[in-house]
Amino acid sequence: MTDPIAIQPSELDQLPDRDPEETAEWQASLDAVAKAAGPHRAAYLMRRTLERAEGNGIALPKLLETDYVNTIPTAAEPSAPGDEEMERKITAWNRWNAAAMVTRGSKYGVGGHIATFASAAWLYETGFNHFFKGKEADGSGDQLYIQGHASPGIYARAFLDGRLDEQQLDNFRRESGGNGLPSYPHPRRLPWLWEFPTVSMGLGPLSAIYQARFNRYLTARGIKDVSDSHVWAFLGDGEMDEPESTAALALASREGLDNLTFVINCNLQRLDGPVRANFKIVQELEAQFRGAGWNVVKSLWGNAWDELFRLDTTGALVRRLREVPDAQVQTYQTRDAAYIRQDFFGKDPALVEMAKLLSDDKILECFHFSRGGHEARKVYAAYKAAVEFKGAPTVILAQTVKGHTLGEGFASKNANHQMKKLTVDEFKTMRDLLELPIRDSAFVDGVVPYGHPGADSPEVRYLQERRAALGGPAPARRVHPVAPLPAPADKAFASFDKGSGTQNVATTMAFVRLIKDLVRDKETGKRWVPIVPDEARTFGMESLFPSLGIYSPKGQTYEPVDRDQLMYYKEAQNGQILNEGITEAGSMADFIAASTAYATHGEAMIPFYIFYSMFGWQRTADQMWQLGDQLGRGFLVGATAGRTTLTGEGLQHADGHSPVIAATNPAALSYDPAFAYEVATIVRDGIRRMYGEAAPGEDPNVFYYLTVYNEPLPQPAKPSVPGIDEGIVKGLYRFNTAESAGLSPVANAPRIQLLGSGTAIHWVLKAQRMLAEEWGVSADVWSATSWTELRRDALEADTGLLRGEERVPYVRQALHGAEGPVLAVSDYMRQVPDQIAQWVEQDWSSLGADGFGLSDTREGARRHFGVDAESVVVAALAQLARRGEVKATAVKEAREKYGL
C-alpha cells in the first residue's frame, strides 16, 4: 500500500492542473516567504490574496474569519450627518434615566437590568437618529426587535421624547395599578409602544428572519409593497447560544434578505460570566454567519486604537488581539496599566517596544473604554454599510463593555447582570462622567432624581426633529384603521351541514376542503396564508400546489418531476403557500409574522398553520406564548390528532396532551371538533371574531387551535337542534338522545349522559347503541367541542360572583336537568375533559388516553387505553351500578363479554 504522506498534493487533487509548473512556482513562493519572513507573514499574504480574489468575483471558498479588527477602517468611515455632540447629550440623559428607573424600582424588589443598555446605548441612539423608519411615513416603517434586557433604555428615550412621564417610569415592573411599564417588550401589556416580544431568548432572531421574509412575501403577492421596510434585530452575544437564534441563517442568505440586519451586542458577557471564556465569541459568530452566507461587519475598536494600529508595523498587535481569550479581555477592563503592560504587551518583543511609546492613560483609554460599539461614527458606518449592502442579510458584530459608564463597580464584572442599583456616590460619578447638569441637592433623602433637559430644550427638539424626518416615534406599534373583512360566502360553510352521506371523510380532509373553498372567495381568498412544515401531502393539501403555488423568491427554475400530473409541485414568485420544510419553529415564526400583519403593515392576513398535533404545542409552545403576547390572529390546526388515532407511529407521534398545553395560553381558543360541520362553524365564527365584527366584550386578539383527525368516517348532517351553533362555539351541545337515535329500550330505563370530543364521539355513539341493545340503558350523546372554553366560561362566572354578578356557567346551563350521571370520553388524557368536572351537577366520571402512546392499530390502542366503545359501555354500567340503577353483576358480565 502506498504511503499517503509520500503522495504529492497534485496526485490527490481531483481537479485537473493544466500548468503544474506554474502551480509549483506559487507553492515555492509561499514556502520561501514562510521561511524568510515567518508563518505570520505567509498567512497575511494568503489572506490578502483570498480577499482580493473574493473582491474580484473569483469563485473561491470564502474566508470564514478575518482579523480581529474593524471591517471598516477609520480612514474609510463616512461622515455621520447630524450633530454628534447633541446626540452624545441625548444618550447621556438616556443612560442616566435608565439607571435611575431601575435603581428607584429596586426598593420594591421588582428587579431590572442596568448593564445591558449601558453597553448598547449608542447602538440604539444611532439607529433612532439616522436609520429606523417610523410608522407615520409612507409604507410600514421598519420593524425593530429590541433586546429585552435593554428595555429601560428604550423607556428612558420615550421619557425624554415626552411619550412617558415620571410616574410611569416609577411604575416600571409594577403594572397592576394600570399605569405601569412591563419589564420587557410586551405588546399585549403596552400595545402602543412594543411591536415584538423578544426576551424569550432565541425567538427574536428567528422571528426577525421570518418577518423579513414575510415582508418579501407580501410584496411579491401584491398585497402591499413593503420593500422599503427594514428589519433590525438587536441581540446579545450570549443569546446566540440558543438554537433558535441561528436556526434560520441559511434561509435568510438563501433568499437574499438584504432587508434584514442583525446587530449583535458583543459585550463578551452572558448572565453568569464570559460568553466564551477561553475563546473569542466575535470570531466564532463571524465564521458562523459568513459560512451561512451573510455579510459580516465587525465594529470592535474605537478611535483610541488607531494610534496602536499605526505603530503595529509587524502585525504583532493584530496577532495578539486574535489570540487573547475573551475572559482575559474582560480582566484587562478591570486592571491597571501595569498589569496590561505585562500581560498583554509583554508577550511579544515588538509589543514591548510599542508599549514604551504609550502612556498609562492611553493604555487605559484603549482597554477600558474604547470600543467600536461605543462610538457614534463607527456605529453609523456599520449601519450605513448594512443598509447599502445588496444580495444578502448583514450582521453587525459590535464590541462593547457591559456596564459601560456605570463605574468601576459594574463594568465587565461577572455579576453585573444581576446588579440592580447604583449608590448615590456611583450616580454622582456617573453624572460627572456624562457631564449632566444634575445638582447634588437633587438627591433628596438619598433618592436618585430623573433627569430631563426640558420639553423645549435643544436636546428634545433635536430628538423629535430627527424622528419626524424618519417618520415618527420609534419603537411604536400602530394598528391602522382597517375595515373588517367581508364574511366569506355562506356556501363555503353550508356545504358541510349536509354531511358526507356514505363517504368516509376525516376531519383533517374536511378542514382542507373548507380552505379550498375559502381561498377561492373573491373578497378574502387572497388573504389566506397556508403554512405547512413539509407535510402537505400527509394532510391532503397537494391539490393546492398547482392552484395556489408555493412561495419562492426564485419562482421555479427547474421542471418538476411530476409536471405531467394534475397536482404537480409548483413553486412561484407570487405563490400563496409557505411550505417551510421540516421546521415547526420556522413555521410558527411565519405564522406570527402573518398573524400580526394587521398591525405591522395594516393588512389583515388569515394564516393557518397545519401540523402534526404532537409537534405543535409540545415543541413550540414558547412561540405560541410569543404569538399571544404579540396579539396574533389566525388558525393553528393540530392534524393527525389524538393518542390512538395516528396508527403505527408510536410514542413520539401520539398526542394525548396538546389541549392541556393550549389551555395554559389565555389567547388560545382550543377546540376538538368531532364532525365536519363543527369545523366549518368554528372557522366561520373565528373569521367573524378576529377579522370581522367582534361582539361587545369579545377580544379579537386571539387565535384558534383546532385538533383534526386522520380517521376517515361518515360525517353526519348537522342536527336541527335549537342553538346548535352557539353550543358548538361555546363548547357543548346535545347531539342526540336515546329517543332521537331510535334507541328506547324499555320504559323507565336507566339513563346516562355520554360526552365525547373529537374522534371519541364515534366510540361514544357505538357505546350508546350497545348500551341500549345489550344492557337496556338509555344514553344521550353530547358533543364537547371545547372543554377549555367551557372551563374558561365557568371560571369567569365564578370570578363574577366575587363582584356580586350572578351568572350560571354555560356548561351547567346546558346539562341542567339531564338525567343520570355523566361520562366524558376523549382521545386525550383524562385531564382534558376533567377541566369542567367541578361545574357539572351530575355524578362525573371520565375516560382518556393517559400515559405514553404506542404503536398499534386504532382498535388495539383504544383497547389498551380503555377508551373503545366496549370500555365506554363497562364504565357507564359501573357508574350506574354505583347508583344502584343496574345490578353490580352487570359490570362483571360486561367485562367478561368484551374481554376487558
Tab-separated table of C-alpha atoms in Angstrom, residues 369-674:
chain	number	residue	atom	x	y	z
A	369	PHE	CA	-13.331	52.441	27.210
A	370	SER	CA	-12.595	52.494	23.505
A	371	ARG	CA	-14.879	50.013	21.740
A	372	GLY	CA	-16.478	50.202	18.325
A	373	GLY	CA	-19.960	49.901	19.766
A	374	HIS	CA	-19.449	52.969	21.956
A	375	GLU	CA	-18.613	55.444	19.197
A	376	ALA	CA	-21.323	57.041	17.113
A	377	ARG	CA	-19.251	57.402	13.952
A	378	LYS	CA	-18.248	53.751	13.920
A	379	VAL	CA	-21.784	52.561	14.576
A	380	TYR	CA	-23.071	54.856	11.833
A	381	ALA	CA	-20.513	53.453	9.389
A	382	ALA	CA	-21.561	49.894	10.199
A	383	TYR	CA	-25.289	50.657	9.825
A	384	LYS	CA	-24.763	52.510	6.567
A	385	ALA	CA	-22.785	49.577	5.197
A	386	ALA	CA	-25.560	47.220	6.253
A	387	VAL	CA	-28.460	49.051	4.606
A	388	GLU	CA	-26.478	49.641	1.429
A	389	PHE	CA	-25.338	46.027	1.039
A	390	LYS	CA	-27.425	44.125	-1.504
A	391	GLY	CA	-27.975	40.446	-2.067
A	392	ALA	CA	-27.600	39.100	1.469
A	393	PRO	CA	-28.514	39.959	5.061
A	394	THR	CA	-25.949	41.707	7.231
A	395	VAL	CA	-24.826	41.006	10.764
A	396	ILE	CA	-23.005	43.714	12.693
A	397	LEU	CA	-20.733	42.441	15.437
A	398	ALA	CA	-20.291	45.449	17.720
A	399	GLN	CA	-17.885	45.059	20.628
A	400	THR	CA	-18.879	46.890	23.799
A	401	VAL	CA	-18.294	46.876	27.543
A	402	LYS	CA	-21.185	45.600	29.641
A	403	GLY	CA	-21.911	48.253	32.251
A	404	HIS	CA	-20.131	50.998	30.286
A	405	THR	CA	-20.261	54.409	32.068
A	406	LEU	CA	-21.805	52.861	35.202
A	407	GLY	CA	-18.496	52.935	37.047
A	408	GLU	CA	-15.819	50.518	38.114
A	409	GLY	CA	-18.284	48.549	40.216
A	410	PHE	CA	-20.212	47.499	37.117
A	411	ALA	CA	-18.051	47.480	34.010
A	412	SER	CA	-17.225	43.946	32.860
A	413	LYS	CA	-17.961	42.410	36.257
A	414	ASN	CA	-19.310	38.869	36.041
A	415	ALA	CA	-22.204	39.685	38.355
A	416	ASN	CA	-23.346	42.891	36.644
A	417	HIS	CA	-26.394	41.288	35.025
A	418	GLN	CA	-27.835	40.685	38.495
A	419	MET	CA	-26.818	44.101	39.877
A	420	LYS	CA	-29.952	46.232	40.123
A	421	LYS	CA	-28.852	49.561	41.536
A	422	LEU	CA	-26.119	52.140	41.940
A	423	THR	CA	-25.274	54.012	45.110
A	424	VAL	CA	-25.719	57.762	45.285
A	425	ASP	CA	-21.949	58.218	45.067
A	426	GLU	CA	-21.830	55.997	41.962
A	427	PHE	CA	-24.572	58.092	40.387
A	428	LYS	CA	-22.633	61.265	41.094
A	429	THR	CA	-19.529	59.773	39.480
A	430	MET	CA	-21.645	58.746	36.505
A	431	ARG	CA	-23.126	62.259	36.328
A	432	ASP	CA	-19.683	63.804	36.155
A	433	LEU	CA	-18.531	61.350	33.512
A	434	LEU	CA	-21.596	62.057	31.369
A	435	GLU	CA	-21.381	65.811	32.052
A	436	LEU	CA	-25.023	66.079	33.102
A	437	PRO	CA	-26.286	69.268	34.843
A	438	ILE	CA	-27.773	67.489	37.872
A	439	ARG	CA	-27.050	69.141	41.227
A	440	ASP	CA	-26.213	67.326	44.439
A	441	SER	CA	-29.269	68.949	46.008
A	442	ALA	CA	-31.488	66.975	43.584
A	443	PHE	CA	-30.685	63.815	45.543
A	444	VAL	CA	-33.389	64.146	48.194
A	445	ASP	CA	-33.253	61.603	51.045
A	446	GLY	CA	-30.819	59.511	49.052
A	447	VAL	CA	-33.229	59.055	46.125
A	448	VAL	CA	-31.684	59.481	42.700
A	449	PRO	CA	-33.624	62.008	40.575
A	450	TYR	CA	-34.725	61.572	36.999
A	451	GLY	CA	-33.098	63.981	34.616
A	452	HIS	CA	-34.740	65.948	31.824
A	453	PRO	CA	-33.355	68.966	29.973
A	454	GLY	CA	-36.855	70.370	29.396
A	455	ALA	CA	-39.577	69.786	26.808
A	456	ASP	CA	-38.326	72.704	24.725
A	457	SER	CA	-34.625	72.036	25.205
A	458	PRO	CA	-32.264	71.712	22.229
A	459	GLU	CA	-31.839	68.024	23.008
A	460	VAL	CA	-35.561	67.239	22.904
A	461	ARG	CA	-36.145	69.386	19.821
A	462	TYR	CA	-33.284	67.626	18.057
A	463	LEU	CA	-34.580	64.195	19.032
A	464	GLN	CA	-38.092	64.976	17.830
A	465	GLU	CA	-36.887	66.578	14.615
A	466	ARG	CA	-34.818	63.512	13.784
A	467	ARG	CA	-37.774	61.218	14.444
A	468	ALA	CA	-40.110	63.414	12.413
A	469	ALA	CA	-37.684	63.225	9.481
A	470	LEU	CA	-37.649	59.442	9.772
A	471	GLY	CA	-41.421	59.005	10.014
A	472	GLY	CA	-42.421	59.388	13.637
A	473	PRO	CA	-41.617	57.913	17.044
A	474	ALA	CA	-39.906	54.570	17.423
A	475	PRO	CA	-40.372	51.983	18.611
A	476	ALA	CA	-44.096	52.181	18.087
A	477	ARG	CA	-46.925	49.800	17.324
A	478	ARG	CA	-49.718	51.159	15.171
A	479	VAL	CA	-52.974	49.413	14.350
A	480	HIS	CA	-54.172	51.431	11.413
A	481	PRO	CA	-57.939	51.581	10.961
A	482	VAL	CA	-58.750	48.608	8.750
A	483	ALA	CA	-62.273	47.857	7.576
A	484	PRO	CA	-63.488	44.457	8.786
A	485	LEU	CA	-63.044	41.784	6.169
A	486	PRO	CA	-66.299	40.800	4.499
A	487	ALA	CA	-67.559	37.421	5.636
A	488	PRO	CA	-66.944	34.652	3.091
A	489	ALA	CA	-69.995	33.374	1.256
A	490	ASP	CA	-72.223	31.072	3.328
A	491	LYS	CA	-71.986	28.452	0.618
A	492	ALA	CA	-68.449	27.531	1.648
A	493	PHE	CA	-69.659	26.610	5.141
A	494	ALA	CA	-73.196	25.397	4.432
A	495	SER	CA	-71.970	22.549	2.217
A	496	PHE	CA	-70.709	20.789	5.346
A	497	ASP	CA	-74.136	20.890	7.005
A	498	LYS	CA	-75.377	18.158	4.664
A	499	GLY	CA	-72.885	15.583	5.871
A	500	SER	CA	-70.942	13.179	3.671
A	501	GLY	CA	-73.581	10.507	3.188
A	502	THR	CA	-71.908	7.145	2.784
A	503	GLN	CA	-68.500	8.663	2.015
A	504	ASN	CA	-65.852	8.396	4.716
A	505	VAL	CA	-64.191	11.753	5.381
A	506	ALA	CA	-61.615	12.588	8.065
A	507	THR	CA	-61.943	15.949	9.779
A	508	THR	CA	-58.447	16.827	8.518
A	509	MET	CA	-59.730	16.441	4.976
A	510	ALA	CA	-62.878	18.367	5.837
A	511	PHE	CA	-60.773	21.294	7.012
A	512	VAL	CA	-58.645	21.224	3.852
A	513	ARG	CA	-61.793	21.136	1.677
A	514	LEU	CA	-63.117	24.145	3.554
A	515	ILE	CA	-59.876	26.032	2.963
A	516	LYS	CA	-60.009	25.192	-0.747
A	517	ASP	CA	-63.375	26.922	-0.926
A	518	LEU	CA	-62.315	29.870	1.223
A	519	VAL	CA	-59.186	30.686	-0.796
A	520	ARG	CA	-61.417	30.971	-3.878
A	521	ASP	CA	-63.516	33.678	-2.235
A	522	LYS	CA	-63.272	36.839	-4.353
A	523	GLU	CA	-63.080	39.192	-1.376
A	524	THR	CA	-60.912	37.404	1.149
A	525	GLY	CA	-59.350	34.456	-0.670
A	526	LYS	CA	-56.015	36.168	-1.335
A	527	ARG	CA	-55.613	36.941	2.368
A	528	TRP	CA	-55.310	33.318	3.439
A	529	VAL	CA	-51.736	32.246	4.207
A	530	PRO	CA	-51.417	28.437	4.196
A	531	ILE	CA	-48.375	27.347	6.228
A	532	VAL	CA	-47.160	23.766	6.381
A	533	PRO	CA	-43.895	22.162	7.592
A	534	ASP	CA	-43.248	19.741	4.718
A	535	GLU	CA	-46.303	17.573	5.423
A	536	ALA	CA	-48.804	18.950	2.922
A	537	ARG	CA	-49.330	15.551	1.288
A	538	THR	CA	-49.932	13.967	4.709
A	539	PHE	CA	-52.810	16.379	5.219
A	540	GLY	CA	-54.179	16.055	1.685
A	541	MET	CA	-53.114	19.548	0.632
A	542	GLU	CA	-51.199	18.665	-2.528
A	543	SER	CA	-54.170	19.723	-4.633
A	544	LEU	CA	-53.422	23.303	-3.559
A	545	PHE	CA	-49.930	23.229	-5.090
A	546	PRO	CA	-50.848	23.980	-8.720
A	547	SER	CA	-53.731	26.317	-7.897
A	548	LEU	CA	-52.060	28.467	-5.208
A	549	GLY	CA	-48.381	27.832	-5.793
A	550	ILE	CA	-45.629	27.507	-3.191
A	551	TYR	CA	-43.889	30.812	-2.482
A	552	SER	CA	-40.293	31.031	-3.687
A	553	PRO	CA	-38.418	34.254	-4.454
A	554	LYS	CA	-36.826	32.481	-7.422
A	555	GLY	CA	-40.038	31.002	-8.745
A	556	GLN	CA	-39.468	27.601	-10.368
A	557	THR	CA	-36.117	27.314	-12.121
A	558	TYR	CA	-36.489	23.596	-12.871
A	559	GLU	CA	-39.001	21.231	-14.403
A	560	PRO	CA	-40.717	19.350	-11.559
A	561	VAL	CA	-40.555	15.589	-11.743
A	562	ASP	CA	-44.360	15.371	-11.520
A	563	ARG	CA	-45.063	18.109	-14.097
A	564	ASP	CA	-47.330	15.808	-16.125
A	565	GLN	CA	-49.573	15.137	-13.122
A	566	LEU	CA	-52.651	17.121	-12.191
A	567	MET	CA	-51.369	18.014	-8.714
A	568	TYR	CA	-47.777	18.790	-9.599
A	569	TYR	CA	-45.299	20.562	-7.323
A	570	LYS	CA	-45.466	24.214	-8.352
A	571	GLU	CA	-43.272	26.976	-6.946
A	572	ALA	CA	-43.934	30.592	-7.886
A	573	GLN	CA	-42.657	34.051	-7.001
A	574	ASN	CA	-46.215	35.025	-6.073
A	575	GLY	CA	-47.060	31.662	-4.521
A	576	GLN	CA	-49.531	31.681	-1.650
A	577	ILE	CA	-48.413	28.582	0.287
A	578	LEU	CA	-45.500	28.776	2.696
A	579	ASN	CA	-44.010	25.276	2.714
A	580	GLU	CA	-41.174	25.646	5.197
A	581	GLY	CA	-39.550	22.259	5.187
A	582	ILE	CA	-39.031	20.337	8.387
A	583	THR	CA	-39.102	23.222	10.839
A	584	GLU	CA	-42.002	23.701	13.203
A	585	ALA	CA	-40.166	26.661	14.765
A	586	GLY	CA	-39.781	28.331	11.380
A	587	SER	CA	-43.400	27.662	10.505
A	588	MET	CA	-44.522	29.232	13.772
A	589	ALA	CA	-42.330	32.269	13.076
A	590	ASP	CA	-44.084	32.521	9.702
A	591	PHE	CA	-47.444	32.298	11.430
A	592	ILE	CA	-46.553	35.045	13.906
A	593	ALA	CA	-45.479	37.396	11.108
A	594	ALA	CA	-48.652	36.732	9.111
A	595	SER	CA	-50.971	36.824	12.120
A	596	THR	CA	-49.788	40.305	13.125
A	597	ALA	CA	-49.686	41.859	9.650
A	598	TYR	CA	-52.868	43.752	10.541
A	599	ALA	CA	-50.731	45.857	12.901
A	600	THR	CA	-47.263	45.636	11.332
A	601	HIS	CA	-48.444	46.516	7.833
A	602	GLY	CA	-52.105	47.462	8.179
A	603	GLU	CA	-53.070	44.386	6.142
A	604	ALA	CA	-55.307	41.711	7.645
A	605	MET	CA	-53.982	38.280	6.689
A	606	ILE	CA	-55.568	34.971	7.709
A	607	PRO	CA	-52.853	32.431	8.365
A	608	PHE	CA	-53.499	28.800	9.064
A	609	TYR	CA	-50.649	26.589	10.109
A	610	ILE	CA	-51.367	22.858	9.926
A	611	PHE	CA	-49.038	20.387	11.605
A	612	TYR	CA	-48.821	17.048	13.376
A	613	SER	CA	-50.574	17.930	16.635
A	614	MET	CA	-47.817	16.220	18.633
A	615	PHE	CA	-45.218	18.560	17.145
A	616	GLY	CA	-47.078	21.789	17.734
A	617	TRP	CA	-47.612	22.833	21.313
A	618	GLN	CA	-45.161	20.332	22.729
A	619	ARG	CA	-42.339	21.602	20.526
A	620	THR	CA	-43.105	25.286	20.050
A	621	ALA	CA	-45.304	26.321	22.991
A	622	ASP	CA	-42.929	29.194	23.774
A	623	GLN	CA	-43.651	30.630	20.336
A	624	MET	CA	-47.390	30.222	20.936
A	625	TRP	CA	-46.882	32.334	24.052
A	626	GLN	CA	-44.968	34.845	21.939
A	627	LEU	CA	-47.884	34.813	19.492
A	628	GLY	CA	-50.336	35.633	22.277
A	629	ASP	CA	-48.093	38.436	23.546
A	630	GLN	CA	-47.831	39.870	20.037
A	631	LEU	CA	-51.648	39.842	19.696
A	632	GLY	CA	-51.592	37.494	16.712
A	633	ARG	CA	-54.731	36.227	14.976
A	634	GLY	CA	-55.238	33.087	12.919
A	635	PHE	CA	-55.844	29.341	12.956
A	636	LEU	CA	-53.449	26.729	14.324
A	637	VAL	CA	-54.517	23.273	13.212
A	638	GLY	CA	-53.208	20.199	15.009
A	639	ALA	CA	-53.766	17.454	12.462
A	640	THR	CA	-53.340	13.681	12.854
A	641	ALA	CA	-54.544	14.418	16.371
A	642	GLY	CA	-55.240	12.104	19.282
A	643	ARG	CA	-53.299	9.456	21.147
A	644	THR	CA	-54.927	6.449	19.455
A	645	THR	CA	-55.834	7.786	16.021
A	646	LEU	CA	-52.431	8.018	14.327
A	647	THR	CA	-51.871	4.323	13.769
A	648	GLY	CA	-48.451	2.755	13.904
A	649	GLU	CA	-46.439	5.922	14.535
A	650	GLY	CA	-45.742	5.252	18.191
A	651	LEU	CA	-44.853	7.109	21.325
A	652	GLN	CA	-43.362	10.335	19.973
A	653	HIS	CA	-46.167	10.873	17.471
A	654	ALA	CA	-49.133	10.057	19.716
A	655	ASP	CA	-50.579	13.331	21.014
A	656	GLY	CA	-52.651	12.960	24.126
A	657	HIS	CA	-51.990	16.291	25.755
A	658	SER	CA	-51.836	19.257	23.349
A	659	PRO	CA	-55.194	20.639	24.567
A	660	VAL	CA	-53.761	20.696	28.105
A	661	ILE	CA	-50.841	22.852	26.988
A	662	ALA	CA	-53.113	25.002	24.823
A	663	ALA	CA	-55.351	25.625	27.847
A	664	THR	CA	-52.458	27.394	29.563
A	665	ASN	CA	-52.369	30.124	26.911
A	666	PRO	CA	-55.032	32.793	27.594
A	667	ALA	CA	-55.069	33.897	23.952
A	668	ALA	CA	-55.664	30.391	22.541
A	669	LEU	CA	-59.228	29.264	21.863
A	670	SER	CA	-58.869	25.486	21.834
A	671	TYR	CA	-61.387	23.247	20.034
A	672	ASP	CA	-61.621	19.492	19.482
A	673	PRO	CA	-64.397	19.208	16.883
A	674	ALA	CA	-65.915	15.822	16.103
